[in-house]
């Protein structure tokens, strides 16, 4: 229909992205970032103030206990654009992002970390791409440094694995730094599963998407809040909620053992028929090996089934993904 507003003599409403002045919600999950939160807020403001759009900052305090909440309250007192959601405890990054996205009402939502690793200088370009017609602008971390760290090696292996075994392609290095239009955000919000791997859920959705590479700076201060335990939980959420492949490992191993059994029956029957029964008795080692391997496989498979049953159990409970302790300014703003 072209970009003109007139059709059949009727004035059509302007699509949100054609507006010069968009309502943009920045969703920023924060967990114990007292050292950096004021500095990152100032950096984002510098970028936002230079743009013609209406910005709203939705900070989600994911149960911090280091004075972050006080700093955020100070920021909120001086800036009417700021909303602070306080979760009742630490629910984790993905749940905090979900809380912030649920509170977003703007034309465009941009999620970013509050530690300075998601450069706010990218925001104008992200908005420009949305205005060009994309529903999802997904940033991708580019590694310029070739050295290997534990985090890089494990994350490289994780993306290789998830893209092998799940039907949904997840971009390696995809960050939770992305812009979504209202439409895409409503799509994402309709997926209310408990185990959330947002990067996978977003790529599952489809929509017109574009990848924007960026170089990730170091944190302004503080340490990563992704402990090894949290990283493993995220990896498990991604693998078990996006793939049934682990269940097929058991099935394939079962079929292999079935085939081996047939071979053995033929072999033994052959010995019987040719009168070489004296060759049959020895073989304790091979017997034990087979028993151990088979029971190992059965136990691994039971473990996988256990994880899926656990995930199903948590889904059917329909627990909320997060609980709010408070929202500032109070409703009615
Ligand atoms: N974060 C959170 N809840 C958590 C862990 C992290 O809200 O349980 C926030 C954290 O404050 C930061 C963002 O999520 O703003 C990304 O976390 P982090 O920088 O620790 O992850 P990394 O960059 O090391 O992957
Ligand atoms: Mg970080």
mmCIF file of N, CA and C and ligand atoms in Angstrom, residues 29-31 33 60 62 90 92-93 96 113-115 117 151 216 219 223-226 230, ligand 1:
data_model
loop_
_atom_site.group_PDB
_atom_site.id
_atom_site.type_symbol
_atom_site.label_atom_id
_atom_site.label_comp_id
_atom_site.label_asym_id
_atom_site.label_seq_id
_atom_site.Cartn_x
_atom_site.Cartn_y
_atom_site.Cartn_z
ATOM 1 N N UNK A 29 17.802 -4.882 33.538
ATOM 2 C CA UNK A 29 17.825 -5.693 34.758
ATOM 3 C C UNK A 29 19.118 -5.430 35.539
ATOM 4 N N UNK A 30 18.997 -5.361 36.829
ATOM 5 C CA UNK A 30 20.136 -4.981 37.662
ATOM 6 C C UNK A 30 20.210 -5.915 38.862
ATOM 7 N N UNK A 31 21.379 -6.486 39.078
ATOM 8 C CA UNK A 31 21.576 -7.287 40.289
ATOM 9 C C UNK A 31 22.914 -6.913 40.908
ATOM 10 N N UNK A 33 24.647 -4.020 41.359
ATOM 11 C CA UNK A 33 25.530 -3.226 40.492
ATOM 12 C C UNK A 33 25.722 -1.831 41.085
ATOM 13 N N UNK A 60 14.888 -2.950 36.553
ATOM 14 C CA UNK A 60 14.355 -4.063 37.333
ATOM 15 C C UNK A 60 15.417 -4.464 38.344
ATOM 16 N N UNK A 62 16.706 -6.927 40.617
ATOM 17 C CA UNK A 62 16.506 -8.369 40.770
ATOM 18 C C UNK A 62 16.997 -8.820 42.159
ATOM 19 N N UNK A 90 16.120 -12.527 44.271
ATOM 20 C CA UNK A 90 16.861 -12.697 43.027
ATOM 21 C C UNK A 90 16.243 -13.837 42.205
ATOM 22 N N UNK A 92 16.901 -14.087 38.833
ATOM 23 C CA UNK A 92 17.762 -14.365 37.682
ATOM 24 C C UNK A 92 17.482 -13.406 36.532
ATOM 25 N N UNK A 93 18.507 -13.282 35.695
ATOM 26 C CA UNK A 93 18.506 -12.312 34.598
ATOM 27 C C UNK A 93 17.295 -12.435 33.668
ATOM 28 N N UNK A 96 14.141 -11.315 35.337
ATOM 29 C CA UNK A 96 14.138 -9.859 35.525
ATOM 30 C C UNK A 96 13.827 -9.158 34.202
ATOM 31 N N UNK A 113 21.941 -4.603 29.363
ATOM 32 C CA UNK A 113 22.509 -4.824 30.697
ATOM 33 C C UNK A 113 22.853 -3.487 31.341
ATOM 34 N N UNK A 114 22.892 -3.503 32.652
ATOM 35 C CA UNK A 114 23.163 -2.266 33.379
ATOM 36 C C UNK A 114 24.604 -2.149 33.823
ATOM 37 N N UNK A 115 25.524 -2.926 33.195
ATOM 38 C CA UNK A 115 26.912 -2.896 33.657
ATOM 39 C C UNK A 115 27.842 -2.217 32.667
ATOM 40 N N UNK A 117 28.229 -3.050 29.521
ATOM 41 C CA UNK A 117 28.747 -3.935 28.463
ATOM 42 C C UNK A 117 27.917 -3.866 27.184
ATOM 43 N N UNK A 151 35.001 -19.038 29.897
ATOM 44 C CA UNK A 151 33.663 -18.616 29.509
ATOM 45 C C UNK A 151 33.472 -18.718 27.991
ATOM 46 N N UNK A 216 32.060 -5.839 22.546
ATOM 47 C CA UNK A 216 31.621 -5.660 23.929
ATOM 48 C C UNK A 216 32.745 -5.089 24.786
ATOM 49 N N UNK A 219 33.176 -4.643 31.697
ATOM 50 C CA UNK A 219 32.270 -4.010 32.665
ATOM 51 C C UNK A 219 32.930 -2.749 33.198
ATOM 52 N N UNK A 223 31.917 -7.492 39.272
ATOM 53 C CA UNK A 223 32.171 -8.793 38.649
ATOM 54 C C UNK A 223 30.920 -9.289 37.959
ATOM 55 N N UNK A 224 31.080 -10.249 37.047
ATOM 56 C CA UNK A 224 29.919 -10.823 36.379
ATOM 57 C C UNK A 224 28.991 -11.439 37.423
ATOM 58 N N UNK A 225 27.689 -11.257 37.227
ATOM 59 C CA UNK A 225 26.723 -11.833 38.166
ATOM 60 C C UNK A 225 26.266 -13.210 37.701
ATOM 61 N N UNK A 226 26.836 -13.658 36.552
ATOM 62 C CA UNK A 226 26.522 -15.004 36.071
ATOM 63 C C UNK A 226 27.508 -15.982 36.682
ATOM 64 N N UNK A 230 24.577 -20.356 37.595
ATOM 65 C CA UNK A 230 23.561 -19.665 36.787
ATOM 66 C C UNK A 230 23.759 -19.954 35.304
HETATM 67 N N1 LIG B 1 21.585 -9.725 36.337
HETATM 68 C C1 LIG B 1 20.334 -9.848 36.933
HETATM 69 N N2 LIG B 1 20.076 -10.956 37.711
HETATM 70 C C2 LIG B 1 20.992 -11.939 37.881
HETATM 71 C C3 LIG B 1 22.252 -11.849 37.212
HETATM 72 C C4 LIG B 1 22.510 -10.712 36.431
HETATM 73 O O1 LIG B 1 19.488 -8.954 36.805
HETATM 74 O O2 LIG B 1 20.699 -12.895 38.595
HETATM 75 C C5 LIG B 1 21.871 -8.516 35.526
HETATM 76 C C6 LIG B 1 23.207 -7.844 35.804
HETATM 77 O O3 LIG B 1 23.117 -6.891 36.838
HETATM 78 C C7 LIG B 1 23.542 -7.200 34.456
HETATM 79 C C8 LIG B 1 22.924 -8.189 33.473
HETATM 80 O O4 LIG B 1 21.928 -8.928 34.178
HETATM 81 O O5 LIG B 1 22.906 -5.950 34.308
HETATM 82 C C9 LIG B 1 23.950 -9.140 32.868
HETATM 83 O O6 LIG B 1 24.657 -9.802 33.896
HETATM 84 P P1 LIG B 1 26.241 -9.938 33.899
HETATM 85 O O7 LIG B 1 26.880 -8.679 33.440
HETATM 86 O O8 LIG B 1 26.629 -10.409 35.232
HETATM 87 O O9 LIG B 1 26.447 -11.100 32.837
HETATM 88 P P2 LIG B 1 27.680 -11.266 31.813
HETATM 89 O O10 LIG B 1 27.801 -9.957 31.088
HETATM 90 O O11 LIG B 1 28.849 -11.584 32.640
HETATM 91 O O12 LIG B 1 27.229 -12.390 30.921
#
